Coordinates of C-alpha atoms in Angstrom, one line a residue:
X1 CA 161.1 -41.3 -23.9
X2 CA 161.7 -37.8 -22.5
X3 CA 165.2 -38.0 -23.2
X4 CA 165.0 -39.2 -26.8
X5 CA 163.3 -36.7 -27.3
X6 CA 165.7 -34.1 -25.7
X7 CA 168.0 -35.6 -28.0
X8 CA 166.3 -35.1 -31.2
X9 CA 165.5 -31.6 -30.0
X10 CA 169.7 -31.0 -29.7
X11 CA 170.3 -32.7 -32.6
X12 CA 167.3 -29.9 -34.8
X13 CA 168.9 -27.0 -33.3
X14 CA 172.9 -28.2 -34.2
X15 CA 171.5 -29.0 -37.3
X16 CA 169.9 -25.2 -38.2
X17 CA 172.9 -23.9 -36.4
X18 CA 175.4 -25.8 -38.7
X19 CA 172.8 -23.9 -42.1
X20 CA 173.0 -20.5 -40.7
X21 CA 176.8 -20.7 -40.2
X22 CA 177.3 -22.3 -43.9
X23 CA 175.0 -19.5 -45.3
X24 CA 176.5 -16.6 -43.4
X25 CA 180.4 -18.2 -44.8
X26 CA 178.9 -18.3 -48.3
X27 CA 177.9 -14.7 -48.0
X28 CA 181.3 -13.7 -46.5
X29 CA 183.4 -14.8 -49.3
X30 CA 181.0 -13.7 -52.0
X31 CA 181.6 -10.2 -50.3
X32 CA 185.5 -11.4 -50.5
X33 CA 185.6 -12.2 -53.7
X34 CA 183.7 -8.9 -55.2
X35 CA 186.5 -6.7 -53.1
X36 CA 189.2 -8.5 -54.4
X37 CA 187.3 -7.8 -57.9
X38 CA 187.0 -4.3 -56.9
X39 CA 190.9 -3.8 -56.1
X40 CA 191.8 -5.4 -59.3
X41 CA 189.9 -3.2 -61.4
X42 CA 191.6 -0.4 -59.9
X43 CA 194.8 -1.7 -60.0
X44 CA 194.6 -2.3 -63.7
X45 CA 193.2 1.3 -64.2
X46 CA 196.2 3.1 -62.8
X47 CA 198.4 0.9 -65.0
X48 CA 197.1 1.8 -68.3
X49 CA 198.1 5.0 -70.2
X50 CA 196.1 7.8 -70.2
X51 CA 192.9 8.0 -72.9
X52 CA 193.8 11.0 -75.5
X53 CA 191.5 14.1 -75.0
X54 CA 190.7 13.0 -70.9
X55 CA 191.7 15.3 -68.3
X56 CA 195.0 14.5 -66.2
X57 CA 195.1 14.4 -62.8
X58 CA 192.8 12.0 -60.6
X59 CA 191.6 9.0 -60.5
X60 CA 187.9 10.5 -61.2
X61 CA 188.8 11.7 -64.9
X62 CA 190.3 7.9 -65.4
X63 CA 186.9 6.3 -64.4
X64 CA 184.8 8.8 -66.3
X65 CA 186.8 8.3 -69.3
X66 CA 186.4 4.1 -68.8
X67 CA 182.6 4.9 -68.5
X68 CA 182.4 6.4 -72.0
X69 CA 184.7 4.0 -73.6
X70 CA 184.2 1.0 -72.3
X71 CA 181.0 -0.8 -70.4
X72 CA 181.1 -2.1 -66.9
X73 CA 180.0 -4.9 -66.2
X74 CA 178.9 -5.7 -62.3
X75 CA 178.9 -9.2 -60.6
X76 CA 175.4 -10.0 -59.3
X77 CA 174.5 -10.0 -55.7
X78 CA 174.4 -12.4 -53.8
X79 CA 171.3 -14.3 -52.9
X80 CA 169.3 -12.5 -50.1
X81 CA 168.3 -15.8 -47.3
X82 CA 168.2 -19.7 -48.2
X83 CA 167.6 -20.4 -51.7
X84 CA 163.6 -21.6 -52.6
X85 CA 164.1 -23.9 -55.2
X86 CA 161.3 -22.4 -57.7
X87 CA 162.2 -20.4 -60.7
X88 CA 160.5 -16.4 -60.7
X89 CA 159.1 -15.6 -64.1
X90 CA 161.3 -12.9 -65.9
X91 CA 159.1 -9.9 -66.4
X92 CA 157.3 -8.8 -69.2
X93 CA 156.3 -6.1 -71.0
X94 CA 152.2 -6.6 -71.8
X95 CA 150.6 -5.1 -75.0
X96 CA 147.8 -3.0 -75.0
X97 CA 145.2 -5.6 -75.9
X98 CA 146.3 -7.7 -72.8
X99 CA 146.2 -4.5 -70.6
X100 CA 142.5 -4.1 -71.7
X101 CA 141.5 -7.5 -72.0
X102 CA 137.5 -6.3 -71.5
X103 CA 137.6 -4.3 -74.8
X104 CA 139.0 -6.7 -77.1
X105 CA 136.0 -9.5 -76.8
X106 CA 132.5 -8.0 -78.4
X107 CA 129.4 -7.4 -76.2
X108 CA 126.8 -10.1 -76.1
X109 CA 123.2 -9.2 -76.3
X110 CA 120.3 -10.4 -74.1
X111 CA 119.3 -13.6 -76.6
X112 CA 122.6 -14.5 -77.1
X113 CA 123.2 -14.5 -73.5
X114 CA 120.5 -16.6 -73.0
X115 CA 120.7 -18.9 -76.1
X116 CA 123.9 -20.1 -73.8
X117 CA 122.4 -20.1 -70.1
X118 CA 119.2 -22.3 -71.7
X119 CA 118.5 -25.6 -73.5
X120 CA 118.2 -25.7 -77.2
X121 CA 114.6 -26.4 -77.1
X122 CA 113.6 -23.6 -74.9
X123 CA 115.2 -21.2 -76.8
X124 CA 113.2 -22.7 -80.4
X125 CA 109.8 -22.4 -78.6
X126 CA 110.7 -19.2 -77.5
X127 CA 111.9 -17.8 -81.1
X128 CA 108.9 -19.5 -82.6
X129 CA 106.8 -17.4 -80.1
X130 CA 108.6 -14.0 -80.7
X131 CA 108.1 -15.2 -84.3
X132 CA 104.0 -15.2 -83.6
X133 CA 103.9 -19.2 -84.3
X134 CA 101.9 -19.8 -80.8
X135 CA 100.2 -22.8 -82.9
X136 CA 103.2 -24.5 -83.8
X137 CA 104.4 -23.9 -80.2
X138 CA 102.1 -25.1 -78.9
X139 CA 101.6 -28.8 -80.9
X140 CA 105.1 -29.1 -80.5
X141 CA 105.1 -28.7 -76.2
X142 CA 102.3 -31.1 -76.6
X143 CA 104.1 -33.8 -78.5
X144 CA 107.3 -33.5 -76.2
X145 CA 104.9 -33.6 -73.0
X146 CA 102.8 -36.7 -74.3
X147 CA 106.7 -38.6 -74.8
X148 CA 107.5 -37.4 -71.4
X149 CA 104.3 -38.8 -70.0
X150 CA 104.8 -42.5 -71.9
X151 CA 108.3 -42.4 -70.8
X152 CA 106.7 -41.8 -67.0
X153 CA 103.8 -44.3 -67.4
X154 CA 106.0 -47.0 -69.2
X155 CA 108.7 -47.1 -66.0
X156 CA 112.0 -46.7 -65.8
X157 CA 112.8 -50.8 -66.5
X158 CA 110.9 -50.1 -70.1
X159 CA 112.7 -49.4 -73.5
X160 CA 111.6 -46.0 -73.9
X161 CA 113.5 -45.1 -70.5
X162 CA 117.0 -45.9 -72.8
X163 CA 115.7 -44.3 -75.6
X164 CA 116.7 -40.1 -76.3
X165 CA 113.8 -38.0 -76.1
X166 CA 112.4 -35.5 -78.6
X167 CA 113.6 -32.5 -76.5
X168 CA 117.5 -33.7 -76.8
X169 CA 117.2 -34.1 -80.4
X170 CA 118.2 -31.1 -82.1
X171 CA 117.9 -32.0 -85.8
X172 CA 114.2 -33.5 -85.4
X173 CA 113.3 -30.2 -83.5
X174 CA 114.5 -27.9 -86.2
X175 CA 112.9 -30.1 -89.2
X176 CA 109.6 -29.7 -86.4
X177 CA 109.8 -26.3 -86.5
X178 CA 110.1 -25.1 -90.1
X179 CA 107.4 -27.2 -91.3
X180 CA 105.1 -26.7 -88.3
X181 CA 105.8 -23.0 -89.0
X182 CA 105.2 -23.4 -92.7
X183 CA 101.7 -25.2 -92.0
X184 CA 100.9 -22.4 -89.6
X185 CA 101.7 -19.8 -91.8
X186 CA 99.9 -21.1 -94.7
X187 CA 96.8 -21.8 -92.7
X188 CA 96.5 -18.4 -92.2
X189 CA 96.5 -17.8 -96.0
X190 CA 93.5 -19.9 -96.3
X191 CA 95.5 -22.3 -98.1
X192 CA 95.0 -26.3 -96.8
X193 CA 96.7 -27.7 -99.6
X194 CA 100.3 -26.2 -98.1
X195 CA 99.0 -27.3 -95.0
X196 CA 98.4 -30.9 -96.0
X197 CA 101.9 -30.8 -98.0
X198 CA 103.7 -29.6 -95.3
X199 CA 102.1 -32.0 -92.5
X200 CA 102.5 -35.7 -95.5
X201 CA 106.1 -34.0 -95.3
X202 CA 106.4 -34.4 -91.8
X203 CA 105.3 -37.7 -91.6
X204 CA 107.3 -39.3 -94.3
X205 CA 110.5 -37.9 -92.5
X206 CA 109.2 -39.2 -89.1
X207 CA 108.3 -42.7 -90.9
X208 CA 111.7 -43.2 -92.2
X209 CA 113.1 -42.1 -89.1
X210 CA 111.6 -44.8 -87.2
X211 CA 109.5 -42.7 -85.3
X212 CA 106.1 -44.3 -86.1
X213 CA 104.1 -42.1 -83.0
X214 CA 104.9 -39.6 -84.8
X215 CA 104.4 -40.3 -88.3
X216 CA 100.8 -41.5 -87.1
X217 CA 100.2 -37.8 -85.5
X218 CA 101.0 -36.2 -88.8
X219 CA 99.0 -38.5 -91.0
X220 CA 95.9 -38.2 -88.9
X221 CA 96.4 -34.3 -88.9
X222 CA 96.9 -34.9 -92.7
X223 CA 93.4 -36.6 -92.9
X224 CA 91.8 -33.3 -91.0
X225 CA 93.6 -30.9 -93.1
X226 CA 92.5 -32.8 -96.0
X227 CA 88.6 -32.3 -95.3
X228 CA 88.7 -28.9 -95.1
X229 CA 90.6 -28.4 -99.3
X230 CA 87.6 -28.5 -101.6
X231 CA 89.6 -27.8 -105.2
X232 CA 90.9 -31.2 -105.7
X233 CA 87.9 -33.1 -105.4
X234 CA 88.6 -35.2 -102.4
X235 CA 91.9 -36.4 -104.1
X236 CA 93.5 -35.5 -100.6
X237 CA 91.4 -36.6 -98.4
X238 CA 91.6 -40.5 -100.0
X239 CA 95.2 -40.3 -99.6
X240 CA 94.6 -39.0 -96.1
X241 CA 91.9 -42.2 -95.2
X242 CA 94.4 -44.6 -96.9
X243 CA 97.8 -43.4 -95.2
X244 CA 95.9 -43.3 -92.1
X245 CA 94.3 -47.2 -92.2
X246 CA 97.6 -48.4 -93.1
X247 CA 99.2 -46.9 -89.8
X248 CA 95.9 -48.3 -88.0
X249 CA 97.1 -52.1 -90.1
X250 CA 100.6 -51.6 -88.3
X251 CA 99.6 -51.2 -85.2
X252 CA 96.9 -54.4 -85.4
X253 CA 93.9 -51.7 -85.4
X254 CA 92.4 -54.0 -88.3
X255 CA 88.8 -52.9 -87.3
X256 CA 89.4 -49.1 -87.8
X257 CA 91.8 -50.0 -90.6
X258 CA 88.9 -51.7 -92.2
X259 CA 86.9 -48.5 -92.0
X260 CA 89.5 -46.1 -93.6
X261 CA 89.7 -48.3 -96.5
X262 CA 86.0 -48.6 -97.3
X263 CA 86.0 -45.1 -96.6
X264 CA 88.8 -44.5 -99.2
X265 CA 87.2 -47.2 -101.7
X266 CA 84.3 -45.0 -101.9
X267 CA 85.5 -41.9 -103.0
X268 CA 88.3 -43.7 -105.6
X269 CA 84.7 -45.7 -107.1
X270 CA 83.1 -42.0 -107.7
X271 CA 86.5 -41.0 -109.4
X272 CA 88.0 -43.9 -111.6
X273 CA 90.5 -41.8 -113.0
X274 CA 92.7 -41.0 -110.0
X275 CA 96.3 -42.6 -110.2
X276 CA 98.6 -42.9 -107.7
X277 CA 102.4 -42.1 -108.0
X278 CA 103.3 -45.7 -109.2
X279 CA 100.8 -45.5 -111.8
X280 CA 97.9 -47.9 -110.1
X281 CA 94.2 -46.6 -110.1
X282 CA 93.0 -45.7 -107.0
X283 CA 90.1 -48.2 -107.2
X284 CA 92.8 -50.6 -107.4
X285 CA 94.6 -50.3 -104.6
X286 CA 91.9 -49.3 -102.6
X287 CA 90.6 -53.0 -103.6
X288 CA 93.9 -54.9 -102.8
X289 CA 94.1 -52.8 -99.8
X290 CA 90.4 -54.0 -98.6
X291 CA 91.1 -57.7 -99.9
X292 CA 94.4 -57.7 -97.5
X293 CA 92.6 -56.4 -94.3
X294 CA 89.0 -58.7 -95.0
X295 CA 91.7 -61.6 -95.1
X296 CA 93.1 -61.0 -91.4
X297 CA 90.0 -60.5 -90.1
X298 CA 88.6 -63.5 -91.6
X299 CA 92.1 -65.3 -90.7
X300 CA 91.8 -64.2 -86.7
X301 CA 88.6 -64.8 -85.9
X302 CA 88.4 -67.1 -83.4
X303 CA 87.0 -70.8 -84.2
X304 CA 83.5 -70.7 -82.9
X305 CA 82.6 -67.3 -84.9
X306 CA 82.8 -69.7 -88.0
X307 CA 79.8 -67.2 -89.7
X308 CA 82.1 -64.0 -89.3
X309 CA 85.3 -66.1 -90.6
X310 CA 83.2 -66.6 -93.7
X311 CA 81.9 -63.4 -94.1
X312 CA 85.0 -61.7 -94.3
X313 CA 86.9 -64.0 -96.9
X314 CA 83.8 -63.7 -98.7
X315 CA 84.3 -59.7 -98.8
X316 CA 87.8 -60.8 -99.4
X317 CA 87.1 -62.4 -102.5
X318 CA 84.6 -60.0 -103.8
X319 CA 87.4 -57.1 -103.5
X320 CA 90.0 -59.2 -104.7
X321 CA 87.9 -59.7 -107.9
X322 CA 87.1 -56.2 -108.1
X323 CA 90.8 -55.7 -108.5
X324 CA 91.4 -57.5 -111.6
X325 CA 94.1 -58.8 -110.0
X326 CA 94.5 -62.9 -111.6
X327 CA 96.7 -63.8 -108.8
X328 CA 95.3 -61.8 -105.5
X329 CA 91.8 -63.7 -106.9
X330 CA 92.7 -66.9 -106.7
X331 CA 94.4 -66.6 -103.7
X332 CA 91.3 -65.6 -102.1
X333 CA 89.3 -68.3 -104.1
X334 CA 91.8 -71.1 -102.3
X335 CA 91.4 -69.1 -98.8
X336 CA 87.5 -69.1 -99.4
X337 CA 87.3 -72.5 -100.8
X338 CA 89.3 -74.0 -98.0
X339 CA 87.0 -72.1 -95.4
X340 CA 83.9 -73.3 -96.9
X341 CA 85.1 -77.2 -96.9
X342 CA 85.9 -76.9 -93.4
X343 CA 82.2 -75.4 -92.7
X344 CA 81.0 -78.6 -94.3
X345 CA 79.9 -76.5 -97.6
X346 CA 81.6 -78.6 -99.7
X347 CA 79.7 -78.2 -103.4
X348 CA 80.5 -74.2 -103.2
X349 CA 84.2 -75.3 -101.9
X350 CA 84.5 -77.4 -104.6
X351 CA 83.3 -74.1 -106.6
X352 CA 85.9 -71.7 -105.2
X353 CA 88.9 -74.6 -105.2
X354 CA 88.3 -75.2 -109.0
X355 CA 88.0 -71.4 -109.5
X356 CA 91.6 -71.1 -108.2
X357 CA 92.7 -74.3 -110.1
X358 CA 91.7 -72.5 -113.3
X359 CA 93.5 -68.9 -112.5
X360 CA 96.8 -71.1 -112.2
X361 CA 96.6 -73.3 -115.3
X362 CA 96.2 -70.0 -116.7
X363 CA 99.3 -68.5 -115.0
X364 CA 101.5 -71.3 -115.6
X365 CA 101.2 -71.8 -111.7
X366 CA 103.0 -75.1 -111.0
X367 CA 103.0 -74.7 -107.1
X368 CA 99.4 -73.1 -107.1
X369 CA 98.3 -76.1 -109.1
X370 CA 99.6 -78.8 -106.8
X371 CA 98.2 -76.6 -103.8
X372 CA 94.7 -76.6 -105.6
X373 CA 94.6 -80.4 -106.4
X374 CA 95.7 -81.6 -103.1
X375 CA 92.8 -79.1 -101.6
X376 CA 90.3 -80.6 -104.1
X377 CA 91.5 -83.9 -103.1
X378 CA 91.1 -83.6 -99.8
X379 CA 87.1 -82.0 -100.2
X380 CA 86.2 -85.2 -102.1
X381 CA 87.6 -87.4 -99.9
X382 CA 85.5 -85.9 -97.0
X383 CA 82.6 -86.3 -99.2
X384 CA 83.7 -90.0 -99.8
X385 CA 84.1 -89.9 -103.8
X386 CA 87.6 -91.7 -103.5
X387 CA 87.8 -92.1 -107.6
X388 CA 87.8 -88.2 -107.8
X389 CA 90.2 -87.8 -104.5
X390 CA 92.7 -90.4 -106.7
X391 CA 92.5 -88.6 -109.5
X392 CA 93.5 -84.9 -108.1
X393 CA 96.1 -86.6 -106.2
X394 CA 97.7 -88.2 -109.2
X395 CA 98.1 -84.6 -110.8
X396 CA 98.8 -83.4 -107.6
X397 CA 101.9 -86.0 -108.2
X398 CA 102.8 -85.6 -111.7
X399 CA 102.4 -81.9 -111.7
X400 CA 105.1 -81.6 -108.7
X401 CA 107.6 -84.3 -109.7
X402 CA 107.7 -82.0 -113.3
X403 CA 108.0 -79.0 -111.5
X404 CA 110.7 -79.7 -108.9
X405 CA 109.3 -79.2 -105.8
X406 CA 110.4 -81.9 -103.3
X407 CA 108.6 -80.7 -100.0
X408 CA 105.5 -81.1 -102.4
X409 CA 105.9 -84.4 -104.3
X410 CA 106.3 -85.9 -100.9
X411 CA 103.5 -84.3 -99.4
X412 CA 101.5 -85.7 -102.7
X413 CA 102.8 -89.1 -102.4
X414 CA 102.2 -89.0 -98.8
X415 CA 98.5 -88.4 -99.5
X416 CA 98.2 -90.8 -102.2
X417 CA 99.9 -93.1 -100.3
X418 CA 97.2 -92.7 -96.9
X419 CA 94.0 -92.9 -99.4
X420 CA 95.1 -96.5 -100.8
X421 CA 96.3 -97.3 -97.4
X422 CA 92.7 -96.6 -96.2
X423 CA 90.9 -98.7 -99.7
X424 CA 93.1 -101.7 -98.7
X425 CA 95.1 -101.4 -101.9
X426 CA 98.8 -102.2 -99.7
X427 CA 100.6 -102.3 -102.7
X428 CA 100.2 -99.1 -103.7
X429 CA 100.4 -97.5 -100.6
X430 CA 103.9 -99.2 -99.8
X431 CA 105.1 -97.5 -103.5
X432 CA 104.2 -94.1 -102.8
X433 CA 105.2 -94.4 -98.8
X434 CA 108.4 -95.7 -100.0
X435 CA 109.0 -92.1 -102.3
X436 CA 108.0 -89.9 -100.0
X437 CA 110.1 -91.6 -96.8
X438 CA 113.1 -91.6 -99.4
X439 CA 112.2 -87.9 -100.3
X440 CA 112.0 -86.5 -96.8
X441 CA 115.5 -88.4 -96.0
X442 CA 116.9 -86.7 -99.5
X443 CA 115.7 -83.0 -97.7
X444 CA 116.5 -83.9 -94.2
X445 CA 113.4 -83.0 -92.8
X446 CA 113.0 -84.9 -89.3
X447 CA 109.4 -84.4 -88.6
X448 CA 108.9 -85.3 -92.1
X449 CA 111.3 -87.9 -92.1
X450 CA 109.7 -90.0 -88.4
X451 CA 106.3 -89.5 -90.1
X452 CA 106.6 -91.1 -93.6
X453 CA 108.9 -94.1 -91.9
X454 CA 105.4 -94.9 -89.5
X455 CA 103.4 -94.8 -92.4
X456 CA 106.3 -97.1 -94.3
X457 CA 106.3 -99.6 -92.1
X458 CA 102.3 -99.9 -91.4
X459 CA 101.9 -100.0 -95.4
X460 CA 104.3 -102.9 -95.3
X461 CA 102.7 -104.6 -92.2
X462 CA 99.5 -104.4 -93.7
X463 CA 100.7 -105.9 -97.5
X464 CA 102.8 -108.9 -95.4
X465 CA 99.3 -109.5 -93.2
X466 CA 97.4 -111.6 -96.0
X467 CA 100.8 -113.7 -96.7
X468 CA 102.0 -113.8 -93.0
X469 CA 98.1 -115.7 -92.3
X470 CA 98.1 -118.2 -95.5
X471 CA 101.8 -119.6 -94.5
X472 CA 100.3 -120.0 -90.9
X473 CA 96.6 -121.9 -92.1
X474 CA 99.0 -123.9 -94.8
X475 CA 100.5 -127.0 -92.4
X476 CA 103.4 -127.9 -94.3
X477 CA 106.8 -127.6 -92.8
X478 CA 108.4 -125.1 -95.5
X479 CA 105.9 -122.4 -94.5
X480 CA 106.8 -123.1 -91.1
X481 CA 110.1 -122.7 -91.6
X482 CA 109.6 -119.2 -93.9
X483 CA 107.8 -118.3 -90.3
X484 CA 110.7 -118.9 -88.2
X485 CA 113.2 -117.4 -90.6
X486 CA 111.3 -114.0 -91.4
X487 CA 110.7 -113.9 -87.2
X488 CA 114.7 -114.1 -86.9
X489 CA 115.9 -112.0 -89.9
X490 CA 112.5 -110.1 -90.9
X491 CA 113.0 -110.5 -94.8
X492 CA 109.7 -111.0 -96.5
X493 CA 110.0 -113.9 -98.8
X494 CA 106.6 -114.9 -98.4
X495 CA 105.7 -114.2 -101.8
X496 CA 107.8 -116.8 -103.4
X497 CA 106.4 -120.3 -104.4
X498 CA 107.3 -123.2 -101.8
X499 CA 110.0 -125.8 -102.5
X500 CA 108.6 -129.5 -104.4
X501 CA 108.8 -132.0 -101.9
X502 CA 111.6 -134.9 -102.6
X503 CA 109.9 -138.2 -104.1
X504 CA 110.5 -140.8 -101.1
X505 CA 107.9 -137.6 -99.1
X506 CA 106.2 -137.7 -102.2
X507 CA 105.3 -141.1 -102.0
X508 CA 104.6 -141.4 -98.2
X509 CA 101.8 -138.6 -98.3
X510 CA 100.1 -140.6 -101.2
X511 CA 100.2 -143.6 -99.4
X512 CA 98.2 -141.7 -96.6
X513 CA 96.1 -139.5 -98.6
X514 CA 95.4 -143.3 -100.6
X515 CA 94.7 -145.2 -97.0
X516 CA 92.6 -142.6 -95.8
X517 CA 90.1 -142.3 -99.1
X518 CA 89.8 -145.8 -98.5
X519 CA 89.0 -145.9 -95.0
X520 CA 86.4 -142.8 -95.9
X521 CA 85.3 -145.0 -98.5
X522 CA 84.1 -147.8 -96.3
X523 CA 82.5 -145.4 -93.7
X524 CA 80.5 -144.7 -96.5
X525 CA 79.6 -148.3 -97.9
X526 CA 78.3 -148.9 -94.3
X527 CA 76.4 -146.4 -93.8
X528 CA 74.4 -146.7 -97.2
X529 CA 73.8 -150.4 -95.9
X530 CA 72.3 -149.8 -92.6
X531 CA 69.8 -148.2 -94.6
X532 CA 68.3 -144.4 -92.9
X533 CA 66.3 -146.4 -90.2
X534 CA 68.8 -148.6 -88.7
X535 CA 71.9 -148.3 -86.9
X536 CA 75.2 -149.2 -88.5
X537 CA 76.4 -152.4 -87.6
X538 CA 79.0 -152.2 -85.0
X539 CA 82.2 -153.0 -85.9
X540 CA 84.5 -156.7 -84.5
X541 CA 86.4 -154.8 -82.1
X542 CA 83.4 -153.1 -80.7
X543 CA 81.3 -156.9 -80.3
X544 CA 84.1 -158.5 -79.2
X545 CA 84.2 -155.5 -76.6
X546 CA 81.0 -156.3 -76.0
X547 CA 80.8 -159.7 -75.3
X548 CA 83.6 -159.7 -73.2
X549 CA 81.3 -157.3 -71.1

């Protein structure tokens, strides 16, 4: 190893000795070649005539007369050391705005300064705070903090950890600021109707932004702001208690929704004549509004609280007639009606159902109709007045094979089909099982489709039943036969008339049916003989039976 190594260390130094000698050549005959330059020059200067109006004599007056006339050009030098393979920049003359680059960019002041060095949010609370809006600071640190601390308390494996805060966006912090800066500065005015306009503004922007926290904010800061203006009348304030139960509805507050809108249904009772922006009364809406919210609650009360259920579609229906709305009224007449037969109330059911039944004969209702027939059906069936029950169900069938409506004409024929199932008329409930299992194969419907083929076949099973029995009590050998055949290919034919027997069986069975009247005949005779208070005699087989004994 030692000596490979004193080997490579020869081989290095020949190597740098074999550079420096090529290098110190290439400078030798570069220094050649500019003397032999040099002496030509010369040379070719003592040749030529003299230059009119240059001194004679010398070589010096030569050259200085070739300076003035002519220019010289010089070889360059050679390189000084090893070349270093990278290119020097030619120089380059700079202009008096790059000499001075410090003057030619303006000063920045303090805020602009620190509009750069902060967020954009720190710098709009502290402009609105130079500005004397501490107010509007301060609701808006609140509403960023209160995101921050939902964001904290939902975790970061929630939604609202993906979602971009409040304090990133820029757009919804400047709209922030110039109507929480226009409310603050009206409030100091004294005037609460800018106040209110500028917070409903807010919250529309924030509702169609999708931002429904914040739209709730604004409208409940719209409902305080609207107590305190006393020239409209309360106008604002029943806009504030109805924007307010509706955000209450959204979030499934139905309780304190509830109490917004009786709250706003008071004061549009006292004034009649306020309109809202579509052109509907207050009173109105504030009655559809209360109709809507008396029908959940009666809806999700749970089973046993039958009493509350009742109570609230009762309100329902009372607000929903208060409307004058045709439609919304019998709506909540069927809902009511359908309530009350399920109580066991069946006469005001009955009541409420026909109330409904009305409204859509009226309105030219062909689905409502159906839906209030089958309902009314239903209620007398439970009461057991099946005549009644037919009846309705018969509309209930006519009205929706007129009308079109498939999913309903089998549901009706269904029905219809289950009552005369249930009277023993099998017949009839085989015709209309028969639609509705054709009806529910016509719309595809499986569930439909499973159900009316059970009810088919039980329909069927129940008409063959009386038939099936009489061919099995009859003994004759062609209803034996229709036995066996159905059992094997399950075609009723048990309604058609047995075959007439050929004349040789013809004859045989009378023969029989003539030998045994006979032999009936005599059993009689004998018997009238013996008299009642003696024995009949016994017969010759019998003695001679005996006497053998």
């Amino acid at each position: 190893m030692v000596e490979e190594i004193r080997e490579l260390m020869w081989i290095i130094v020949s190597l740098n000795l074999k550079l420096n000698g090529c290098q110190l050549l290439f400078t030798l005959e570069h220094e050649d070649k500019s003397l032999k330059q040099k002496k030509t020059i010369m040379a070719a200067a003592h040749t030529l005539p003299p230059i009119q109006g240059a001194k004679a004599g010398g070589s010096s007056g030569m050259m200085g007369s070739m300076k003035h006339s002519q220019p010289v050009h010089f070889a360059p030098a050679p390189p000084k050391g090893p070349p270093s393979g990278r290119l020097k920049p030619l120089p380059k003359k700079m202009k008096s705005v790059e000499k001075e680059p410090a003057f030619s960019q303006p000063m920045l002041t303090k805020r602009q300064t620190m509009a750069f060095r902060n967020t954009y949010k720190h710098n709009l609370c502290v402009e609105m705070l130079q500005n004397g809006f501490h107010l509007s600071f301060c609701e808006l640190f609140s509403l960023i903090k209160r995101q921050e601390d939902s964001r904290q308390d939902a975790g970061p494996e929630s939604l609202m950890w993906s979602m971009t805060l409040l304090k990133d966006e820029h757009d919804k912090l400047d709209v922030l600021k110039l109507h929480l800066t226009r409310a603050e500065h009206a409030q100091r005015k004294g005037d609460f109707q800018e106040v209110y306009r500028a917070r409903f503004e807010l919250a529309r922007y924030f509702q169609s932004a999708g931002d429904k926290w914040l739209a709730d904010h604004f409208f409940e800061t719209c409902l305080q702001t609207a107590s305190q203006v006393e020239e409209d009348g309360g106008k604002m304030q029943a806009e504030g208690f109805c924007n307010v139960a509706l955000a209450q509805e959204e979030n499934c507050e139905y309780a304190a929704a509830a109490e917004h809108f009786e709250a706003y249904h008071k004061l549009a009772v006292q004034n009649k004549d306020w309109t809202t922006a579509d052109g509907i009364s207050f009173l109105t809406d504030a009655c559809i509004n209360l109709s809507r919210i008396y029908t959940t609650l009666g809806t999700k009360a749970e089973p046993d609280s039958m009493e509350l259920m009742l109570e609230n579609l009762t309100k329902a229906y009372n607000m929903a007639k208060e409307s004058k709305q045709e439609k919304l009224e019998g709506e909540s007449a069927y809902r009511l009606g359908l309530a009350m037969d399920e109580a066991g109330q069946a006469e005001t059911a009955l009541q409420h159902l026909n109330t409904y039944l009305g409204i859509c004969r009226s309105t030219d209702d062909k689905e409502g109709i159906g839906k209030a027939c089958d309902a009314i059906a239903k209620s007398f069936a439970r009461e057991g007045r099946v005549e009644e029950s037919i009846a309705y169900l018969k509309q209930f069938v006519e009205v929706a094979e007129r009308s079109g409506q498939e999913q309903a004409y089998s549901k009706a024929c269904h029905n219809l089909g289950n009552i005369y199932n249930t009277l023993g008329k099998y017949d009839e409930a085989t015709k209309y099982f028969d639609k509705a299992y054709n009806l529910s194969r016509s719309m595809g419907e499986t569930a439909s489709i499973n159900v009316n083929r059970v009810q088919y076949g039980v329909a069927m099973a129940h008409r063959m039943l009386q038939a099936v029995g009489s061919h099995i009590v009859t003994n004759s050998l062609p209803a034996l036969e229709r036995l066996i055949e159905w059992k094997s290919s399950r075609v009723d034919e048990f309604d058609r008339p047995f075959p007439e027997p050929r004349m040789e069986t013809r004859r045989s069975s009378e023969k029989d049916s003539s030998s045994k009247s006979e032999k009936s005949y005599n059993r009689e005779e004998s018997s009238v003989s013996a008299g009642p208070d003696q024995e009949p005699r016994p017969s010759s087989t019998a003695g001679s039976d005996n006497q053998t004994e």
